Short mmCIF file of C-alpha atoms and ligand atoms in Angstrom, two decimals:
data_model
loop_
_atom_site.label_atom_id
_atom_site.label_comp_id
_atom_site.label_asym_id
_atom_site.label_seq_id
_atom_site.Cartn_x
_atom_site.Cartn_y
_atom_site.Cartn_z
CA MET Y 1 160.65 272.53 135.28
CA LYS Y 2 163.11 271.06 137.81
CA SER Y 3 165.95 268.96 136.44
CA ALA Y 4 169.13 267.04 137.18
CA ASP Y 5 171.82 265.20 135.23
CA ILE Y 6 171.40 262.01 137.23
CA ILE Y 7 168.50 260.95 139.43
CA ILE Y 8 168.92 258.08 141.86
CA VAL Y 9 165.74 256.52 143.22
CA GLY Y 10 166.45 255.15 146.69
CA GLY Y 11 169.00 256.49 149.15
CA GLY Y 12 169.85 253.20 150.90
CA VAL Y 13 173.35 251.78 150.84
CA MET Y 14 173.32 251.19 147.05
CA GLY Y 15 171.99 254.61 146.07
CA SER Y 16 174.30 256.37 148.50
CA SER Y 17 177.40 254.38 147.57
CA THR Y 18 176.69 255.08 143.88
CA ALA Y 19 176.13 258.81 144.44
CA TYR Y 20 179.32 259.09 146.49
CA SER Y 21 181.37 257.06 143.98
CA LEU Y 22 180.23 259.22 141.07
CA ARG Y 23 181.54 262.30 142.85
CA LYS Y 24 184.71 260.54 144.03
CA ILE Y 25 185.76 259.65 140.48
CA GLY Y 26 185.14 263.20 139.30
CA TYR Y 27 181.58 263.41 138.02
CA ASN Y 28 180.50 267.04 138.42
CA GLY Y 29 176.93 266.99 137.11
CA LYS Y 30 173.87 267.56 139.28
CA ILE Y 31 172.88 264.41 141.20
CA LEU Y 32 169.57 264.13 143.06
CA VAL Y 33 168.75 261.18 145.33
CA PHE Y 34 165.06 260.62 146.13
CA GLU Y 35 164.36 258.71 149.35
CA LYS Y 36 160.77 258.13 150.50
CA ASP Y 37 161.73 256.94 154.01
CA PRO Y 38 164.11 259.57 155.43
CA ILE Y 39 164.61 257.71 158.73
CA TYR Y 40 165.20 254.46 156.80
CA GLU Y 41 162.74 252.62 159.03
CA PHE Y 42 161.89 249.98 156.42
CA SER Y 43 164.92 249.99 154.15
CA SER Y 44 166.72 246.66 153.88
CA THR Y 45 169.97 248.32 154.83
CA SER Y 46 168.75 249.22 158.33
CA ARG Y 47 167.27 245.75 158.86
CA SER Y 48 170.27 243.79 157.63
CA ALA Y 49 172.40 241.31 159.59
CA GLY Y 50 175.51 243.06 158.29
CA GLY Y 51 177.43 239.86 157.53
CA ILE Y 52 180.52 240.46 155.39
CA ARG Y 53 181.97 237.46 153.60
CA GLN Y 54 184.08 236.54 150.62
CA LEU Y 55 182.86 232.95 150.75
CA TYR Y 56 181.02 232.79 147.40
CA THR Y 57 180.83 230.21 144.66
CA THR Y 58 180.99 232.50 141.60
CA ASP Y 59 183.96 234.50 140.28
CA ILE Y 60 182.06 237.77 140.13
CA ASN Y 61 180.69 237.60 143.68
CA ILE Y 62 184.10 236.76 145.11
CA GLN Y 63 185.66 239.69 143.25
CA ILE Y 64 182.97 242.15 144.40
CA SER Y 65 183.14 241.12 148.03
CA ARG Y 66 186.96 241.10 148.04
CA TYR Y 67 186.95 244.66 146.71
CA SER Y 68 184.28 245.75 149.20
CA LEU Y 69 186.08 244.18 152.15
CA GLN Y 70 189.16 246.31 151.48
CA VAL Y 71 186.92 249.40 151.41
CA TYR Y 72 185.29 248.48 154.72
CA LYS Y 73 188.66 247.91 156.41
CA SER Y 74 189.64 251.54 155.92
CA PHE Y 75 186.11 253.04 155.92
CA PRO Y 76 186.41 254.95 159.24
CA THR Y 77 189.40 256.93 157.99
CA THR Y 78 188.69 257.25 154.28
CA MET Y 79 185.11 258.36 154.94
CA ALA Y 80 185.87 260.55 157.97
CA ILE Y 81 184.19 263.93 157.90
CA ASP Y 82 186.01 266.93 159.42
CA GLY Y 83 188.33 264.58 161.27
CA GLU Y 84 185.42 262.56 162.74
CA PRO Y 85 185.93 258.86 161.86
CA ALA Y 86 183.03 257.16 160.07
CA GLU Y 87 182.75 254.25 162.51
CA ILE Y 88 181.03 251.16 161.10
CA ASN Y 89 181.96 248.69 163.84
CA PHE Y 90 183.49 246.19 161.42
CA ARG Y 91 184.40 243.20 163.54
CA GLN Y 92 186.68 240.87 161.56
CA ARG Y 93 185.82 237.81 163.61
CA GLY Y 94 185.50 235.55 160.60
CA TYR Y 95 182.70 233.91 158.64
CA LEU Y 96 182.13 230.18 158.97
CA PHE Y 97 179.99 227.70 157.03
CA LEU Y 98 179.61 224.50 159.05
CA GLY Y 99 179.59 221.36 156.91
CA THR Y 100 178.28 217.83 157.15
CA ASN Y 101 180.12 215.03 155.37
CA ASP Y 102 178.21 215.39 152.10
CA MET Y 103 178.96 219.14 151.94
CA MET Y 104 182.74 218.92 152.24
CA THR Y 105 183.57 218.30 148.56
CA SER Y 106 181.62 221.36 147.56
CA LEU Y 107 183.20 223.50 150.33
CA ALA Y 108 186.69 222.39 149.20
CA LYS Y 109 185.85 223.36 145.61
CA GLN Y 110 184.62 226.77 146.77
CA LYS Y 111 187.85 227.30 148.73
CA THR Y 112 189.96 226.64 145.60
CA LEU Y 113 188.03 229.26 143.63
CA GLN Y 114 188.18 231.80 146.48
CA ASN Y 115 191.94 231.28 146.98
CA LYS Y 116 192.45 232.01 143.25
CA TYR Y 117 191.29 235.59 143.99
CA GLY Y 118 193.48 235.93 147.09
CA VAL Y 119 190.75 235.15 149.63
CA PRO Y 120 192.43 233.36 152.56
CA SER Y 121 189.57 230.89 153.08
CA GLU Y 122 190.41 227.51 154.55
CA VAL Y 123 188.70 224.18 154.99
CA LEU Y 124 188.69 223.18 158.66
CA THR Y 125 188.26 219.76 160.22
CA ALA Y 126 185.58 219.23 162.84
CA GLN Y 127 188.25 219.33 165.56
CA GLU Y 128 189.59 222.64 164.25
CA LEU Y 129 186.09 224.14 164.53
CA ILE Y 130 186.38 223.73 168.30
CA ASP Y 131 189.33 226.15 168.34
CA ILE Y 132 187.00 228.79 166.95
CA ILE Y 133 183.83 227.91 168.89
CA PRO Y 134 184.80 225.82 171.93
CA GLU Y 135 181.16 225.02 172.81
CA LEU Y 136 180.23 223.76 169.30
CA ASN Y 137 178.53 220.38 169.02
CA ILE Y 138 180.44 218.69 166.18
CA GLN Y 139 178.74 215.30 166.35
CA ASP Y 140 177.15 215.56 162.89
CA LEU Y 141 179.82 217.85 161.38
CA ALA Y 142 182.77 216.90 159.19
CA GLY Y 143 184.28 220.41 159.14
CA GLY Y 144 183.68 223.84 157.71
CA LEU Y 145 184.73 226.61 155.35
CA TYR Y 146 186.22 229.59 157.20
CA CYS Y 147 187.66 232.99 156.34
CA HIS Y 148 189.24 234.92 159.21
CA GLU Y 149 189.23 238.25 157.30
CA ASP Y 150 185.42 238.32 157.12
CA GLY Y 151 182.94 239.25 159.85
CA TYR Y 152 180.12 241.71 160.42
CA LEU Y 153 179.46 245.43 160.63
CA ASP Y 154 176.81 248.04 161.30
CA PRO Y 155 174.91 248.50 157.98
CA TYR Y 156 173.12 251.72 158.99
CA SER Y 157 176.43 253.44 159.75
CA VAL Y 158 177.85 252.35 156.38
CA MET Y 159 174.86 253.87 154.62
CA GLN Y 160 175.11 257.09 156.64
CA GLY Y 161 178.85 257.25 155.93
CA TYR Y 162 178.17 257.15 152.19
CA ARG Y 163 175.23 259.54 152.43
CA LYS Y 164 177.07 262.19 154.44
CA ASN Y 165 180.10 262.05 152.15
CA ALA Y 166 177.90 262.26 149.06
CA GLN Y 167 176.12 265.28 150.53
CA LYS Y 168 179.42 266.90 151.41
CA LEU Y 169 180.41 266.51 147.76
CA GLY Y 170 177.25 268.27 146.62
CA VAL Y 171 174.76 265.45 146.10
CA GLU Y 172 171.25 266.52 147.14
CA TYR Y 173 168.86 264.16 148.96
CA ILE Y 174 165.13 264.84 148.64
CA SER Y 175 162.68 263.14 151.00
CA GLU Y 176 159.94 262.31 148.49
CA GLU Y 177 158.52 259.17 146.91
CA VAL Y 178 159.01 258.63 143.20
CA GLU Y 179 155.73 257.54 141.66
CA THR Y 180 157.20 256.57 138.30
CA ILE Y 181 160.17 256.95 136.01
CA LEU Y 182 159.24 258.89 132.86
CA THR Y 183 160.20 257.67 129.40
CA GLU Y 184 159.72 258.74 125.78
CA GLN Y 185 160.57 256.67 122.72
CA ASN Y 186 162.75 254.21 124.61
CA LYS Y 187 164.66 256.76 126.58
CA VAL Y 188 164.42 258.02 130.12
CA THR Y 189 163.33 261.63 130.52
CA GLY Y 190 162.96 261.98 134.30
CA ILE Y 191 160.70 261.03 137.17
CA ARG Y 192 157.32 262.02 138.57
CA LEU Y 193 156.84 262.18 142.33
CA VAL Y 194 153.77 260.98 144.20
CA ASN Y 195 153.05 264.67 144.93
CA GLY Y 196 152.84 265.27 141.16
CA GLU Y 197 156.12 267.17 140.74
CA ILE Y 198 158.21 266.31 137.71
CA TYR Y 199 162.01 266.33 137.54
CA GLN Y 200 163.68 265.98 134.16
CA ALA Y 201 166.85 263.88 133.81
CA PRO Y 202 168.43 261.87 130.98
CA LEU Y 203 169.65 259.20 133.39
CA VAL Y 204 167.79 257.50 136.24
CA ILE Y 205 169.30 254.79 138.45
CA ASN Y 206 166.87 252.41 140.10
CA CYS Y 207 168.33 251.74 143.58
CA ALA Y 208 164.91 251.33 145.18
CA GLY Y 209 165.76 247.98 146.79
CA ALA Y 210 162.83 245.60 147.31
CA TRP Y 211 160.46 248.22 145.83
CA GLY Y 212 162.54 248.70 142.68
CA VAL Y 213 160.90 245.90 140.75
CA TYR Y 214 157.56 247.76 140.88
CA LEU Y 215 159.14 250.89 139.37
CA SER Y 216 160.67 248.79 136.62
CA ASP Y 217 157.30 247.12 135.93
CA LYS Y 218 155.71 250.54 135.45
CA ILE Y 219 158.01 251.34 132.51
CA GLY Y 220 157.47 247.94 130.93
CA ILE Y 221 160.71 246.34 132.09
CA PRO Y 222 159.75 243.36 134.27
CA LEU Y 223 162.51 241.77 136.34
CA PRO Y 224 162.68 238.25 137.83
CA VAL Y 225 162.85 239.90 141.25
CA TYR Y 226 160.42 240.14 144.16
CA PRO Y 227 160.43 241.33 147.79
CA LEU Y 228 160.89 238.48 150.25
CA LYS Y 229 160.51 238.76 154.02
CA ARG Y 230 163.45 237.70 156.19
CA GLN Y 231 163.43 237.68 159.99
CA ILE Y 232 166.13 238.29 162.57
CA PHE Y 233 166.02 237.71 166.33
CA GLN Y 234 168.26 238.67 169.24
CA PHE Y 235 168.56 236.76 172.48
CA ASP Y 236 170.51 236.62 175.74
CA THR Y 237 172.14 233.43 176.97
CA SER Y 238 172.43 232.66 180.67
CA ILE Y 239 175.92 231.16 180.17
CA PRO Y 240 178.12 233.37 177.96
CA LEU Y 241 180.33 231.83 175.27
CA LYS Y 242 184.08 231.65 175.85
CA LYS Y 243 184.95 233.45 172.59
CA GLN Y 244 183.33 235.97 170.26
CA LEU Y 245 181.57 234.17 167.40
CA PRO Y 246 182.35 234.44 163.71
CA LEU Y 247 179.19 234.82 161.65
CA THR Y 248 178.39 231.11 161.67
CA VAL Y 249 176.02 229.36 159.27
CA ASP Y 250 174.66 226.02 160.42
CA PRO Y 251 174.09 223.34 157.74
CA THR Y 252 170.34 223.93 158.22
CA GLY Y 253 170.77 227.58 157.14
CA VAL Y 254 170.26 229.08 160.61
CA TYR Y 255 172.98 231.69 161.15
CA PHE Y 256 174.19 233.38 164.32
CA ARG Y 257 176.76 235.87 165.55
CA HIS Y 258 177.45 238.08 168.55
CA GLU Y 259 175.89 241.54 168.80
CA GLY Y 260 177.46 243.02 171.91
CA ASP Y 261 176.71 240.51 174.69
CA LYS Y 262 173.64 239.24 172.82
CA ILE Y 263 173.34 236.72 170.00
CA LEU Y 264 171.78 237.77 166.68
CA THR Y 265 170.29 234.98 164.60
CA GLY Y 266 168.36 234.62 161.36
CA PHE Y 267 166.94 232.03 159.01
CA SER Y 268 165.60 232.10 155.45
CA GLU Y 269 162.26 230.42 155.98
CA GLU Y 270 159.79 229.48 153.21
CA THR Y 271 157.55 232.48 152.74
CA GLU Y 272 155.32 234.20 150.20
CA PRO Y 273 156.72 237.06 148.10
CA GLY Y 274 155.52 240.57 148.98
CA ILE Y 275 156.03 243.54 151.27
CA ASP Y 276 155.54 242.11 154.74
CA PHE Y 277 157.18 243.20 158.00
CA THR Y 278 155.27 241.07 160.51
CA VAL Y 279 157.44 239.26 163.02
CA LYS Y 280 156.46 235.73 163.99
CA ARG Y 281 158.13 234.67 167.20
CA SER Y 282 156.99 231.12 166.47
CA LEU Y 283 159.69 230.99 163.78
CA PHE Y 284 162.26 231.43 166.52
CA TYR Y 285 160.73 229.13 169.12
CA ASP Y 286 159.51 226.33 166.83
CA ASP Y 287 162.08 226.25 164.04
CA MET Y 288 165.28 228.02 165.01
CA TRP Y 289 165.76 227.55 168.73
CA PRO Y 290 165.84 223.71 168.63
CA ILE Y 291 168.62 223.91 166.02
CA LEU Y 292 170.54 226.56 167.98
CA ALA Y 293 170.22 224.64 171.25
CA SER Y 294 171.46 221.40 169.77
CA ARG Y 295 174.40 223.16 168.10
CA ILE Y 296 175.59 225.09 171.17
CA GLN Y 297 174.65 223.97 174.67
CA ASN Y 298 174.74 227.55 176.00
CA PHE Y 299 171.76 228.31 173.73
CA GLU Y 300 169.51 225.84 175.58
CA SER Y 301 168.54 228.54 178.05
CA VAL Y 302 167.81 231.79 176.23
CA LYS Y 303 165.76 234.96 176.60
CA LEU Y 304 164.44 236.44 173.37
CA THR Y 305 164.99 240.21 173.55
CA SER Y 306 163.96 241.48 170.12
CA GLY Y 307 163.09 240.52 166.58
CA TRP Y 308 162.41 242.27 163.30
CA ALA Y 309 161.63 241.55 159.66
CA GLY Y 310 163.22 243.09 156.59
CA LEU Y 311 163.05 242.54 152.86
CA TYR Y 312 165.38 240.83 150.44
CA SER Y 313 165.16 242.08 146.87
CA PHE Y 314 165.14 238.47 145.72
CA ASN Y 315 166.21 237.42 142.23
CA SER Y 316 164.44 234.12 141.59
CA ALA Y 317 166.38 233.42 138.37
CA ASP Y 318 169.93 233.17 139.74
CA HIS Y 319 170.00 234.83 143.20
CA ASN Y 320 172.23 237.64 142.04
CA ALA Y 321 172.13 241.37 141.52
CA ILE Y 322 171.25 243.09 138.25
CA ILE Y 323 173.83 245.80 137.61
CA GLY Y 324 174.18 248.29 134.77
CA GLY Y 325 172.18 249.92 132.02
CA HIS Y 326 169.20 248.60 130.10
CA PRO Y 327 170.01 247.66 126.49
CA TYR Y 328 166.96 249.33 124.89
CA MET Y 329 165.78 251.91 127.45
CA LYS Y 330 168.45 254.57 127.10
CA GLY Y 331 169.36 256.20 130.41
CA TYR Y 332 167.80 253.50 132.63
CA TYR Y 333 170.28 251.95 135.07
CA MET Y 334 169.71 249.37 137.79
CA ALA Y 335 171.29 248.04 140.99
CA LEU Y 336 168.68 245.58 142.25
CA GLY Y 337 168.07 241.97 143.19
CA PHE Y 338 170.84 241.51 145.75
CA SER Y 339 169.07 238.51 147.27
CA GLY Y 340 170.53 239.02 150.75
CA HIS Y 341 174.13 239.90 149.91
CA GLY Y 342 173.98 243.62 149.19
CA MET Y 343 175.93 244.89 152.19
CA GLN Y 344 179.05 243.04 151.16
CA GLN Y 345 178.65 244.28 147.60
CA ALA Y 346 177.70 247.95 148.09
CA PRO Y 347 181.18 249.54 147.83
CA GLY Y 348 182.07 247.56 144.70
CA VAL Y 349 178.69 248.08 143.05
CA GLY Y 350 178.66 251.84 143.68
CA GLN Y 351 182.15 252.16 142.23
CA GLY Y 352 181.26 249.96 139.22
CA LEU Y 353 178.09 251.86 138.34
CA ALA Y 354 179.91 255.18 138.70
CA GLU Y 355 182.63 253.99 136.31
CA LEU Y 356 180.11 252.72 133.79
CA ILE Y 357 178.23 256.01 133.80
CA TYR Y 358 181.23 258.37 133.89
CA TYR Y 359 183.83 256.48 131.81
CA GLY Y 360 181.41 254.38 129.76
CA LYS Y 361 183.12 251.17 130.93
CA TYR Y 362 184.02 249.21 134.05
CA GLU Y 363 187.54 249.88 135.29
CA ASN Y 364 188.00 247.93 138.55
CA ILE Y 365 185.63 244.97 138.41
CA ASP Y 366 183.93 243.80 135.23
CA PHE Y 367 180.24 243.65 136.17
CA THR Y 368 179.20 242.40 132.71
CA PRO Y 369 178.22 238.95 134.07
CA LEU Y 370 175.50 240.69 136.14
CA ARG Y 371 174.02 242.57 133.15
CA TYR Y 372 170.26 242.68 132.62
CA GLU Y 373 170.58 240.88 129.26
CA ARG Y 374 171.77 237.64 130.89
CA PHE Y 375 168.17 236.50 131.46
CA ALA Y 376 167.19 236.67 127.78
CA GLU Y 377 170.56 235.21 126.78
CA ASN Y 378 170.15 232.39 129.30
CA ASP Y 379 173.61 233.19 130.64
CA LEU Y 380 172.74 233.09 134.34
CA VAL Y 381 175.26 233.46 137.17
CA LEU Y 382 174.12 230.80 139.60
CA GLU Y 383 175.29 231.48 143.15
CA ASP Y 384 175.05 228.51 145.51
CA ALA Y 385 176.17 230.17 148.75
CA ILE Y 386 172.96 232.01 149.57
CA VAL Y 387 172.09 232.66 153.22
C1 FAD L 401 167.00 240.49 157.34
C2 FAD L 401 168.09 240.84 156.36
C3 FAD L 401 169.37 240.36 156.57
C4 FAD L 401 170.38 240.69 155.67
N1 FAD L 401 171.66 240.25 155.92
C5 FAD L 401 172.66 240.59 155.08
C6 FAD L 401 173.99 240.21 155.36
O1 FAD L 401 174.28 239.58 156.37
N2 FAD L 401 174.96 240.59 154.49
C7 FAD L 401 174.68 241.30 153.34
O2 FAD L 401 175.59 241.59 152.57
N3 FAD L 401 173.41 241.68 153.06
C8 FAD L 401 172.42 241.34 153.89
N4 FAD L 401 171.13 241.71 153.61
C9 FAD L 401 170.86 242.38 152.34
C10 FAD L 401 171.24 243.84 152.35
O3 FAD L 401 170.81 244.44 153.55
C11 FAD L 401 170.62 244.51 151.13
O4 FAD L 401 171.03 243.81 149.96
C12 FAD L 401 171.03 245.95 151.00
O5 FAD L 401 170.82 246.66 152.19
C13 FAD L 401 170.22 246.58 149.84
O6 FAD L 401 170.46 247.96 149.82
P1 FAD L 401 169.58 248.86 148.86
O7 FAD L 401 170.12 250.23 148.97
O8 FAD L 401 169.50 248.21 147.52
O9 FAD L 401 168.11 248.74 149.45
P2 FAD L 401 167.44 249.55 150.66
O10 FAD L 401 168.35 249.65 151.82
O11 FAD L 401 166.10 248.96 150.89
O12 FAD L 401 167.30 251.01 150.05
C14 FAD L 401 166.35 251.28 149.04
C15 FAD L 401 165.69 252.57 149.42
O13 FAD L 401 164.83 252.97 148.37
C16 FAD L 401 163.76 253.68 148.95
N5 FAD L 401 162.67 253.68 147.96
C17 FAD L 401 162.01 252.62 147.46
N6 FAD L 401 161.11 252.98 146.55
C18 FAD L 401 161.20 254.34 146.46
C19 FAD L 401 160.52 255.31 145.69
N7 FAD L 401 159.57 254.94 144.82
N8 FAD L 401 160.85 256.61 145.86
C20 FAD L 401 161.82 256.98 146.74
N9 FAD L 401 162.48 256.09 147.49
C21 FAD L 401 162.19 254.77 147.35
C22 FAD L 401 163.44 252.88 150.19
O14 FAD L 401 162.77 253.66 151.15
C23 FAD L 401 164.83 252.45 150.66
O15 FAD L 401 165.34 253.28 151.68
C24 FAD L 401 170.10 241.45 154.51
C25 FAD L 401 168.80 241.94 154.30
C26 FAD L 401 167.80 241.65 155.22
C27 FAD L 401 166.43 242.17 155.00
#
């Protein structure tokens, strides 16, 4: 019978950051990571917009993203392998929520909370927005919430950086699909693969992203989480912008940023839950482009160059991740439900889970607010700044 001390299901950014962090803090046991999609074609990490922000409305999310931002700043050197920097193309060009008059009180309140944790966010007037985006139409805007430290990065490279470092430290990746987690008398005993093989382990971490809820269902632990399709498009503009864009979120929810010379844009449209990767260009032409064109004149004449769909692991209860162990299923741990903000949380979450498992408690950030039990206890962590 094959066995391990820890099995991680899913080798995306969460599984890989957790595996690496366990090793980094000194865990020496055998760790196996099972990944069904070795080229990561459909994983959320490879399809992400890579926005990195500290602009959140809850204490815990601000703390996680502040921690993760520091990690990303030094990622190329700290994660270098054999002197080769782990480039992640982190462009600290800022993150900007544009605000209409009725949004400004809330944005000012958010700024106060963020500043308490050392985040240098600032409320800008409509005129000050022009300094950042000279072409911006501010007619209907009263200002915005801006953080110059934030920006965007290449999610796939982050994941590969964690994966390669984990492997270098002895973590083994196996390209197989886990059919189910195995349990006996309220404790985890291992996993069974789709090919029928069984691996024994006393501890299994569910990092299976948008698919993780189905694995949890199979062992009788339903979660208020479902996969939700999100689309991204890239286009060229005939007249380039004067400055590089921060990741900018329009009051309508349409967001945009530079990707090389192109513009990358996305929007959280109303859609049915489920695994769905179909791209509908009509979303761009009918819903997004009119908003983009009225916000920035240069976007009136555009050429759509590509588009793709990815999945949020969407927590319908409070739009936040579920982190930590299960109270009654011994050995079952989760990092799921990131609802579109997993990239900016991955370093902090991996470190937190590793601490919980190795030391039996959180050392850096207290992830208790994101525990599984919060749903039954009706102690939700409601995050308002969801993109
Ligand atoms: C369009 C889009 C835009 C986004 N934009 C942002 C953003 O700007 N900023 C931000 O912070 N976040 C963003 N996100 C969210 C972020 O990308 C995710 O939260 C993050 O990548 C989740 O990582 P993960 O490792 O949990 O999931 P994944 O990357 O999906 O990894 C899970 C892995 O588990 C594997 N797996 C699943 N089931 C099994 C099984 N049974 N056996 C073996 N392997 C299995 C899958 O193949 C997958 O590779 C965005 C997401 C999308 C889709």
